[in-house]
Amino acid sequence: MRPRPSLLLLSLVLFALGAVLSLPRSQAEEAIRPKRMGVLPQMGVVVAGRDIEYCGHHTPCGPGSRTDTIFYLRLIGSEVRGVAIPRDLFSPVARGRINAAYARGGAELLKRAVEEATGLVAERHLVLTLESVARVVDALGGVEVVLERPMRYTDRAARLFIDFPAGRLHLTGEEAVKYMRFRHDALGDYARLDRIKGVMGQALRRAQNPATWPALVLALGEAWRELDTDLTLEELLPYLPSVRSLRLSLATLPTREGPSGFLYVDQAAMAAFLEGFFGAVPPSSPPRVAVRLRGVPELLAWAQTFLAHEGILAELEVAEVAQSGVYTKDPEAGAYFADLFHLPLLFPHRPVAGVVVELGQDLLQ
Amino acid sequence: MVKTKEALDLVGRIKDLLWEKKAEGVVALDLRRVSESLDYFVLASAASTPHLEALERHLEEKLKEEGLRPRPTEGQSPRWVVLDYGEVVVHLMTEEARDYYDLEGFWADADRI
């Protein structure tokens, strides 16, 4: 099989695709079938996942009013750049943690809180439930993860029982939600956001496989009904033709720890982060940076030859890789390699030397 | 290039097998120019759910005799069956589902073969 470093779909557009494919079309909608004319508009969307509500002791009773996962996604033409926002971030407009903004003032306050934290305009919101995320992951056939150490946590009140052994695991939707909710390790919420970024990248790749579509449109049709969003189909339709060429980059908002366990935006790092992340364009010539290829041997050989054509010498490391992606702290060099390999660009919280291109089994379909 | 010929032969074989079982609206799309990750689609409509199942069975059995098996897929819909033969992906749909999901409209700029 030839390696297929395919382009990624965006979760937002996926939901749009699901919605479009699931709803009967009126004559008026037919008239605005996707035909891209000129440049796509830019749009800032806050995507958040709701946690669980308790109506009594140990009694979860449906989606909660807090949002424990918040992303700011900027749609720039056929590119999507996303910033994960730690839930413990102090938000002056929400007068507390940013994850309480949705409960205190609904989606409008959540958008204002995100705008305040990032300095970026949030035009629209899309608030998901854990069930809808699990349903979509199931429709995609689950996700694969590799755990370096066992993941164990019990929260009886939340009915959250996590017990995953170390090694390669195939997770169902419900298990993937648990994996993404786990935050009881040394890096806490940051590691959780990195795990979510990883699952998003993998889920989006799987969604590009036509074999998943029948199950996916069913799941998305059901999930769409549970969403709280002010996005309209008219707004989303123009993006549909570009699902084939969408590129995804995800980073975490730079923060620092402050009093009372709150996190604060690291203003000193913020300017460089925004300029680097949103202003980065792939350089036309190979950036002078250390490159390491990690992954399965057959892909390493292919990628090494591929890079040699570009005049790039890379270090090789045979490793088990669950999801492919480009990992770096350098937005410009990252953009170059993400573009070259058509892989998602992920800025993990953990330190990364140079650029690491991870090539996993997901590329060998 | 050999691969392309093999894939095109498979597209032709699949179309023949679908016609044998009276599939309707059999269309093959070459997506290579418009998609970085997809190669060929064969679309066909079935008159009813039993007809859909018959088409799926016929295609799977005949191609299995030739040593071809589809890749495993996740939960299928009763209105839409996907058989993934690598570069060639077959979408069998009821007429209603075919209209509803309109894959040809979505890939209107793909070449028909």
mmCIF file with all atom_site columns, C-alpha atoms in Angstrom, chain A residues 63-210:
data_model
loop_
_atom_site.group_PDB
_atom_site.id
_atom_site.type_symbol
_atom_site.label_atom_id
_atom_site.label_alt_id
_atom_site.label_comp_id
_atom_site.label_asym_id
_atom_site.label_entity_id
_atom_site.label_seq_id
_atom_site.pdbx_PDB_ins_code
_atom_site.Cartn_x
_atom_site.Cartn_y
_atom_site.Cartn_z
_atom_site.occupancy
_atom_site.B_iso_or_equiv
_atom_site.pdbx_formal_charge
_atom_site.auth_seq_id
_atom_site.auth_comp_id
_atom_site.auth_asym_id
_atom_site.auth_atom_id
_atom_site.pdbx_PDB_model_num
ATOM 1   C CA . PRO A 1 63  ? -25.117 17.693 30.052 1.00 0.00 ? 63  PRO A CA 1
ATOM 2   C CA . GLY A 1 64  ? -23.887 20.297 32.504 1.00 0.00 ? 64  GLY A CA 1
ATOM 3   C CA . SER A 1 65  ? -23.693 24.038 32.256 1.00 0.00 ? 65  SER A CA 1
ATOM 4   C CA . ARG A 1 66  ? -19.918 24.256 32.611 1.00 0.00 ? 66  ARG A CA 1
ATOM 5   C CA . THR A 1 67  ? -17.621 23.700 29.670 1.00 0.00 ? 67  THR A CA 1
ATOM 6   C CA . ASP A 1 68  ? -14.522 21.736 30.549 1.00 0.00 ? 68  ASP A CA 1
ATOM 7   C CA . THR A 1 69  ? -12.947 21.890 27.101 1.00 0.00 ? 69  THR A CA 1
ATOM 8   C CA . ILE A 1 70  ? -12.741 25.146 25.197 1.00 0.00 ? 70  ILE A CA 1
ATOM 9   C CA . PHE A 1 71  ? -11.125 25.739 21.817 1.00 0.00 ? 71  PHE A CA 1
ATOM 10  C CA . TYR A 1 72  ? -10.934 28.897 19.778 1.00 0.00 ? 72  TYR A CA 1
ATOM 11  C CA . LEU A 1 73  ? -10.880 27.925 16.093 1.00 0.00 ? 73  LEU A CA 1
ATOM 12  C CA . ARG A 1 74  ? -10.021 30.416 13.369 1.00 0.00 ? 74  ARG A CA 1
ATOM 13  C CA . LEU A 1 75  ? -11.122 29.430 9.882  1.00 0.00 ? 75  LEU A CA 1
ATOM 14  C CA . ILE A 1 76  ? -8.740  31.100 7.469  1.00 0.00 ? 76  ILE A CA 1
ATOM 15  C CA . GLY A 1 77  ? -9.736  30.081 3.969  1.00 0.00 ? 77  GLY A CA 1
ATOM 16  C CA . SER A 1 78  ? -9.194  26.345 3.845  1.00 0.00 ? 78  SER A CA 1
ATOM 17  C CA . GLU A 1 79  ? -6.998  26.415 6.919  1.00 0.00 ? 79  GLU A CA 1
ATOM 18  C CA . VAL A 1 80  ? -8.044  25.983 10.524 1.00 0.00 ? 80  VAL A CA 1
ATOM 19  C CA . ARG A 1 81  ? -5.928  27.151 13.410 1.00 0.00 ? 81  ARG A CA 1
ATOM 20  C CA . GLY A 1 82  ? -7.118  26.281 16.883 1.00 0.00 ? 82  GLY A CA 1
ATOM 21  C CA . VAL A 1 83  ? -6.097  27.410 20.349 1.00 0.00 ? 83  VAL A CA 1
ATOM 22  C CA . ALA A 1 84  ? -6.941  25.231 23.355 1.00 0.00 ? 84  ALA A CA 1
ATOM 23  C CA . ILE A 1 85  ? -7.861  27.276 26.415 1.00 0.00 ? 85  ILE A CA 1
ATOM 24  C CA . PRO A 1 86  ? -7.105  25.759 29.847 1.00 0.00 ? 86  PRO A CA 1
ATOM 25  C CA . ARG A 1 87  ? -10.277 25.510 31.919 1.00 0.00 ? 87  ARG A CA 1
ATOM 26  C CA . ASP A 1 88  ? -8.649  26.978 35.033 1.00 0.00 ? 88  ASP A CA 1
ATOM 27  C CA . LEU A 1 89  ? -7.910  30.253 33.272 1.00 0.00 ? 89  LEU A CA 1
ATOM 28  C CA . PHE A 1 90  ? -9.150  33.236 35.262 1.00 0.00 ? 90  PHE A CA 1
ATOM 29  C CA . SER A 1 91  ? -11.746 35.197 33.316 1.00 0.00 ? 91  SER A CA 1
ATOM 30  C CA . PRO A 1 92  ? -12.584 38.724 34.541 1.00 0.00 ? 92  PRO A CA 1
ATOM 31  C CA . VAL A 1 93  ? -15.882 38.856 32.592 1.00 0.00 ? 93  VAL A CA 1
ATOM 32  C CA . ALA A 1 94  ? -16.949 35.492 33.983 1.00 0.00 ? 94  ALA A CA 1
ATOM 33  C CA . ARG A 1 95  ? -15.665 36.557 37.430 1.00 0.00 ? 95  ARG A CA 1
ATOM 34  C CA . GLY A 1 96  ? -14.009 33.185 37.940 1.00 0.00 ? 96  GLY A CA 1
ATOM 35  C CA . ARG A 1 97  ? -12.730 30.236 35.962 1.00 0.00 ? 97  ARG A CA 1
ATOM 36  C CA . ILE A 1 98  ? -13.424 30.443 32.248 1.00 0.00 ? 98  ILE A CA 1
ATOM 37  C CA . ASN A 1 99  ? -15.169 27.056 32.363 1.00 0.00 ? 99  ASN A CA 1
ATOM 38  C CA . ALA A 1 100 ? -17.963 28.677 34.379 1.00 0.00 ? 100 ALA A CA 1
ATOM 39  C CA . ALA A 1 101 ? -18.651 31.380 31.772 1.00 0.00 ? 101 ALA A CA 1
ATOM 40  C CA . TYR A 1 102 ? -21.183 29.270 29.885 1.00 0.00 ? 102 TYR A CA 1
ATOM 41  C CA . ALA A 1 103 ? -23.122 28.558 33.091 1.00 0.00 ? 103 ALA A CA 1
ATOM 42  C CA . ARG A 1 104 ? -23.109 32.197 34.169 1.00 0.00 ? 104 ARG A CA 1
ATOM 43  C CA . GLY A 1 105 ? -24.040 33.884 30.939 1.00 0.00 ? 105 GLY A CA 1
ATOM 44  C CA . GLY A 1 106 ? -24.570 31.282 28.244 1.00 0.00 ? 106 GLY A CA 1
ATOM 45  C CA . ALA A 1 107 ? -22.753 31.158 24.951 1.00 0.00 ? 107 ALA A CA 1
ATOM 46  C CA . GLU A 1 108 ? -22.528 34.954 24.668 1.00 0.00 ? 108 GLU A CA 1
ATOM 47  C CA . LEU A 1 109 ? -20.533 35.252 27.897 1.00 0.00 ? 109 LEU A CA 1
ATOM 48  C CA . LEU A 1 110 ? -18.383 32.284 26.888 1.00 0.00 ? 110 LEU A CA 1
ATOM 49  C CA . LYS A 1 111 ? -17.554 34.038 23.614 1.00 0.00 ? 111 LYS A CA 1
ATOM 50  C CA . ARG A 1 112 ? -16.731 37.279 25.431 1.00 0.00 ? 112 ARG A CA 1
ATOM 51  C CA . ALA A 1 113 ? -14.504 35.410 27.907 1.00 0.00 ? 113 ALA A CA 1
ATOM 52  C CA . VAL A 1 114 ? -12.635 33.710 25.069 1.00 0.00 ? 114 VAL A CA 1
ATOM 53  C CA . GLU A 1 115 ? -12.256 37.013 23.210 1.00 0.00 ? 115 GLU A CA 1
ATOM 54  C CA . GLU A 1 116 ? -10.893 38.603 26.350 1.00 0.00 ? 116 GLU A CA 1
ATOM 55  C CA . ALA A 1 117 ? -8.379  35.779 26.870 1.00 0.00 ? 117 ALA A CA 1
ATOM 56  C CA . THR A 1 118 ? -7.155  35.514 23.299 1.00 0.00 ? 118 THR A CA 1
ATOM 57  C CA . GLY A 1 119 ? -7.698  39.014 21.966 1.00 0.00 ? 119 GLY A CA 1
ATOM 58  C CA . LEU A 1 120 ? -9.341  37.385 18.928 1.00 0.00 ? 120 LEU A CA 1
ATOM 59  C CA . VAL A 1 121 ? -12.852 37.890 17.620 1.00 0.00 ? 121 VAL A CA 1
ATOM 60  C CA . ALA A 1 122 ? -15.271 35.017 18.252 1.00 0.00 ? 122 ALA A CA 1
ATOM 61  C CA . GLU A 1 123 ? -18.161 35.293 15.837 1.00 0.00 ? 123 GLU A CA 1
ATOM 62  C CA . ARG A 1 124 ? -19.848 31.966 16.496 1.00 0.00 ? 124 ARG A CA 1
ATOM 63  C CA . HIS A 1 125 ? -20.089 29.178 19.045 1.00 0.00 ? 125 HIS A CA 1
ATOM 64  C CA . LEU A 1 126 ? -20.562 25.425 18.934 1.00 0.00 ? 126 LEU A CA 1
ATOM 65  C CA . VAL A 1 127 ? -21.142 23.717 22.281 1.00 0.00 ? 127 VAL A CA 1
ATOM 66  C CA . LEU A 1 128 ? -20.996 19.911 22.305 1.00 0.00 ? 128 LEU A CA 1
ATOM 67  C CA . THR A 1 129 ? -22.081 17.315 24.844 1.00 0.00 ? 129 THR A CA 1
ATOM 68  C CA . LEU A 1 130 ? -19.924 14.370 25.935 1.00 0.00 ? 130 LEU A CA 1
ATOM 69  C CA . GLU A 1 131 ? -22.532 12.016 24.469 1.00 0.00 ? 131 GLU A CA 1
ATOM 70  C CA . SER A 1 132 ? -22.368 13.680 21.071 1.00 0.00 ? 132 SER A CA 1
ATOM 71  C CA . VAL A 1 133 ? -18.578 13.438 21.048 1.00 0.00 ? 133 VAL A CA 1
ATOM 72  C CA . ALA A 1 134 ? -18.717 9.752  22.059 1.00 0.00 ? 134 ALA A CA 1
ATOM 73  C CA . ARG A 1 135 ? -21.290 9.040  19.353 1.00 0.00 ? 135 ARG A CA 1
ATOM 74  C CA . VAL A 1 136 ? -19.163 10.640 16.661 1.00 0.00 ? 136 VAL A CA 1
ATOM 75  C CA . VAL A 1 137 ? -16.002 8.817  17.816 1.00 0.00 ? 137 VAL A CA 1
ATOM 76  C CA . ASP A 1 138 ? -17.942 5.511  17.737 1.00 0.00 ? 138 ASP A CA 1
ATOM 77  C CA . ALA A 1 139 ? -19.139 6.236  14.223 1.00 0.00 ? 139 ALA A CA 1
ATOM 78  C CA . LEU A 1 140 ? -15.513 6.716  13.225 1.00 0.00 ? 140 LEU A CA 1
ATOM 79  C CA . GLY A 1 141 ? -14.650 3.279  14.588 1.00 0.00 ? 141 GLY A CA 1
ATOM 80  C CA . GLY A 1 142 ? -13.017 4.577  17.775 1.00 0.00 ? 142 GLY A CA 1
ATOM 81  C CA . VAL A 1 143 ? -9.525  5.935  18.176 1.00 0.00 ? 143 VAL A CA 1
ATOM 82  C CA . GLU A 1 144 ? -6.149  4.394  18.940 1.00 0.00 ? 144 GLU A CA 1
ATOM 83  C CA . VAL A 1 145 ? -3.896  5.734  21.642 1.00 0.00 ? 145 VAL A CA 1
ATOM 84  C CA . VAL A 1 146 ? -0.592  4.670  23.134 1.00 0.00 ? 146 VAL A CA 1
ATOM 85  C CA . LEU A 1 147 ? -0.241  5.068  26.896 1.00 0.00 ? 147 LEU A CA 1
ATOM 86  C CA . GLU A 1 148 ? 3.225   5.212  28.387 1.00 0.00 ? 148 GLU A CA 1
ATOM 87  C CA . ARG A 1 149 ? 1.865   4.359  31.819 1.00 0.00 ? 149 ARG A CA 1
ATOM 88  C CA . PRO A 1 150 ? -1.490  3.059  33.087 1.00 0.00 ? 150 PRO A CA 1
ATOM 89  C CA . MET A 1 151 ? -4.272  5.621  33.453 1.00 0.00 ? 151 MET A CA 1
ATOM 90  C CA . ARG A 1 152 ? -6.372  5.100  36.562 1.00 0.00 ? 152 ARG A CA 1
ATOM 91  C CA . TYR A 1 153 ? -8.878  7.352  38.247 1.00 0.00 ? 153 TYR A CA 1
ATOM 92  C CA . THR A 1 154 ? -12.129 6.898  40.083 1.00 0.00 ? 154 THR A CA 1
ATOM 93  C CA . ASP A 1 155 ? -14.567 9.693  40.734 1.00 0.00 ? 155 ASP A CA 1
ATOM 94  C CA . ARG A 1 156 ? -17.692 8.070  42.122 1.00 0.00 ? 156 ARG A CA 1
ATOM 95  C CA . ALA A 1 157 ? -19.550 11.361 42.226 1.00 0.00 ? 157 ALA A CA 1
ATOM 96  C CA . ALA A 1 158 ? -18.929 11.893 38.528 1.00 0.00 ? 158 ALA A CA 1
ATOM 97  C CA . ARG A 1 159 ? -19.434 8.188  37.772 1.00 0.00 ? 159 ARG A CA 1
ATOM 98  C CA . LEU A 1 160 ? -16.067 8.435  36.110 1.00 0.00 ? 160 LEU A CA 1
ATOM 99  C CA . PHE A 1 161 ? -14.169 5.156  36.296 1.00 0.00 ? 161 PHE A CA 1
ATOM 100 C CA . ILE A 1 162 ? -10.955 5.177  34.327 1.00 0.00 ? 162 ILE A CA 1
ATOM 101 C CA . ASP A 1 163 ? -8.735  2.103  34.272 1.00 0.00 ? 163 ASP A CA 1
ATOM 102 C CA . PHE A 1 164 ? -6.600  1.827  31.164 1.00 0.00 ? 164 PHE A CA 1
ATOM 103 C CA . PRO A 1 165 ? -3.429  -0.297 31.058 1.00 0.00 ? 165 PRO A CA 1
ATOM 104 C CA . ALA A 1 166 ? -0.218  1.014  29.481 1.00 0.00 ? 166 ALA A CA 1
ATOM 105 C CA . GLY A 1 167 ? 0.434   0.292  25.806 1.00 0.00 ? 167 GLY A CA 1
ATOM 106 C CA . ARG A 1 168 ? -1.544  0.559  22.594 1.00 0.00 ? 168 ARG A CA 1
ATOM 107 C CA . LEU A 1 169 ? -5.286  0.764  23.114 1.00 0.00 ? 169 LEU A CA 1
ATOM 108 C CA . HIS A 1 170 ? -8.271  0.967  20.862 1.00 0.00 ? 170 HIS A CA 1
ATOM 109 C CA . LEU A 1 171 ? -10.879 3.147  22.555 1.00 0.00 ? 171 LEU A CA 1
ATOM 110 C CA . THR A 1 172 ? -14.621 3.284  21.935 1.00 0.00 ? 172 THR A CA 1
ATOM 111 C CA . GLY A 1 173 ? -16.411 6.644  21.998 1.00 0.00 ? 173 GLY A CA 1
ATOM 112 C CA . GLU A 1 174 ? -17.216 6.391  25.684 1.00 0.00 ? 174 GLU A CA 1
ATOM 113 C CA . GLU A 1 175 ? -13.649 5.337  26.534 1.00 0.00 ? 175 GLU A CA 1
ATOM 114 C CA . ALA A 1 176 ? -12.206 8.109  24.355 1.00 0.00 ? 176 ALA A CA 1
ATOM 115 C CA . VAL A 1 177 ? -14.268 10.642 26.310 1.00 0.00 ? 177 VAL A CA 1
ATOM 116 C CA . LYS A 1 178 ? -12.831 9.226  29.563 1.00 0.00 ? 178 LYS A CA 1
ATOM 117 C CA . TYR A 1 179 ? -9.320  9.391  28.117 1.00 0.00 ? 179 TYR A CA 1
ATOM 118 C CA . MET A 1 180 ? -9.908  13.026 27.175 1.00 0.00 ? 180 MET A CA 1
ATOM 119 C CA . ARG A 1 181 ? -11.424 13.902 30.567 1.00 0.00 ? 181 ARG A CA 1
ATOM 120 C CA . PHE A 1 182 ? -8.537  12.429 32.593 1.00 0.00 ? 182 PHE A CA 1
ATOM 121 C CA . ARG A 1 183 ? -6.458  15.201 34.130 1.00 0.00 ? 183 ARG A CA 1
ATOM 122 C CA . HIS A 1 184 ? -4.837  13.545 37.126 1.00 0.00 ? 184 HIS A CA 1
ATOM 123 C CA . ASP A 1 185 ? -1.249  13.400 36.013 1.00 0.00 ? 185 ASP A CA 1
ATOM 124 C CA . ALA A 1 186 ? 1.754   15.629 36.537 1.00 0.00 ? 186 ALA A CA 1
ATOM 125 C CA . LEU A 1 187 ? 0.829   18.089 33.788 1.00 0.00 ? 187 LEU A CA 1
ATOM 126 C CA . GLY A 1 188 ? -2.882  18.075 34.653 1.00 0.00 ? 188 GLY A CA 1
ATOM 127 C CA . ASP A 1 189 ? -5.008  20.112 32.332 1.00 0.00 ? 189 ASP A CA 1
ATOM 128 C CA . TYR A 1 190 ? -2.206  20.748 29.822 1.00 0.00 ? 190 TYR A CA 1
ATOM 129 C CA . ALA A 1 191 ? -1.691  17.036 29.232 1.00 0.00 ? 191 ALA A CA 1
ATOM 130 C CA . ARG A 1 192 ? -5.457  16.667 28.908 1.00 0.00 ? 192 ARG A CA 1
ATOM 131 C CA . LEU A 1 193 ? -5.550  19.352 26.207 1.00 0.00 ? 193 LEU A CA 1
ATOM 132 C CA . ASP A 1 194 ? -2.701  17.614 24.374 1.00 0.00 ? 194 ASP A CA 1
ATOM 133 C CA . ARG A 1 195 ? -4.675  14.352 24.488 1.00 0.00 ? 195 ARG A CA 1
ATOM 134 C CA . ILE A 1 196 ? -7.749  16.091 23.115 1.00 0.00 ? 196 ILE A CA 1
ATOM 135 C CA . LYS A 1 197 ? -5.695  17.630 20.315 1.00 0.00 ? 197 LYS A CA 1
ATOM 136 C CA . GLY A 1 198 ? -4.342  14.179 19.467 1.00 0.00 ? 198 GLY A CA 1
ATOM 137 C CA . VAL A 1 199 ? -7.794  12.582 19.399 1.00 0.00 ? 199 VAL A CA 1
ATOM 138 C CA . MET A 1 200 ? -9.191  15.438 17.294 1.00 0.00 ? 200 MET A CA 1
ATOM 139 C CA . GLY A 1 201 ? -6.449  15.018 14.710 1.00 0.00 ? 201 GLY A CA 1
ATOM 140 C CA . GLN A 1 202 ? -6.991  11.259 14.548 1.00 0.00 ? 202 GLN A CA 1
ATOM 141 C CA . ALA A 1 203 ? -10.785 11.470 14.463 1.00 0.00 ? 203 ALA A CA 1
ATOM 142 C CA . LEU A 1 204 ? -10.645 13.970 11.633 1.00 0.00 ? 204 LEU A CA 1
ATOM 143 C CA . ARG A 1 205 ? -8.330  11.731 9.648  1.00 0.00 ? 205 ARG A CA 1
ATOM 144 C CA . ARG A 1 206 ? -10.639 8.759  10.099 1.00 0.00 ? 206 ARG A CA 1
ATOM 145 C CA . ALA A 1 207 ? -13.575 10.908 9.051  1.00 0.00 ? 207 ALA A CA 1
ATOM 146 C CA . GLN A 1 208 ? -11.992 11.355 5.664  1.00 0.00 ? 208 GLN A CA 1
ATOM 147 C CA . ASN A 1 209 ? -12.392 7.669  4.910  1.00 0.00 ? 209 ASN A CA 1
ATOM 148 C CA . PRO A 1 210 ? -15.593 7.199  2.874  1.00 0.00 ? 210 PRO A CA 1
#
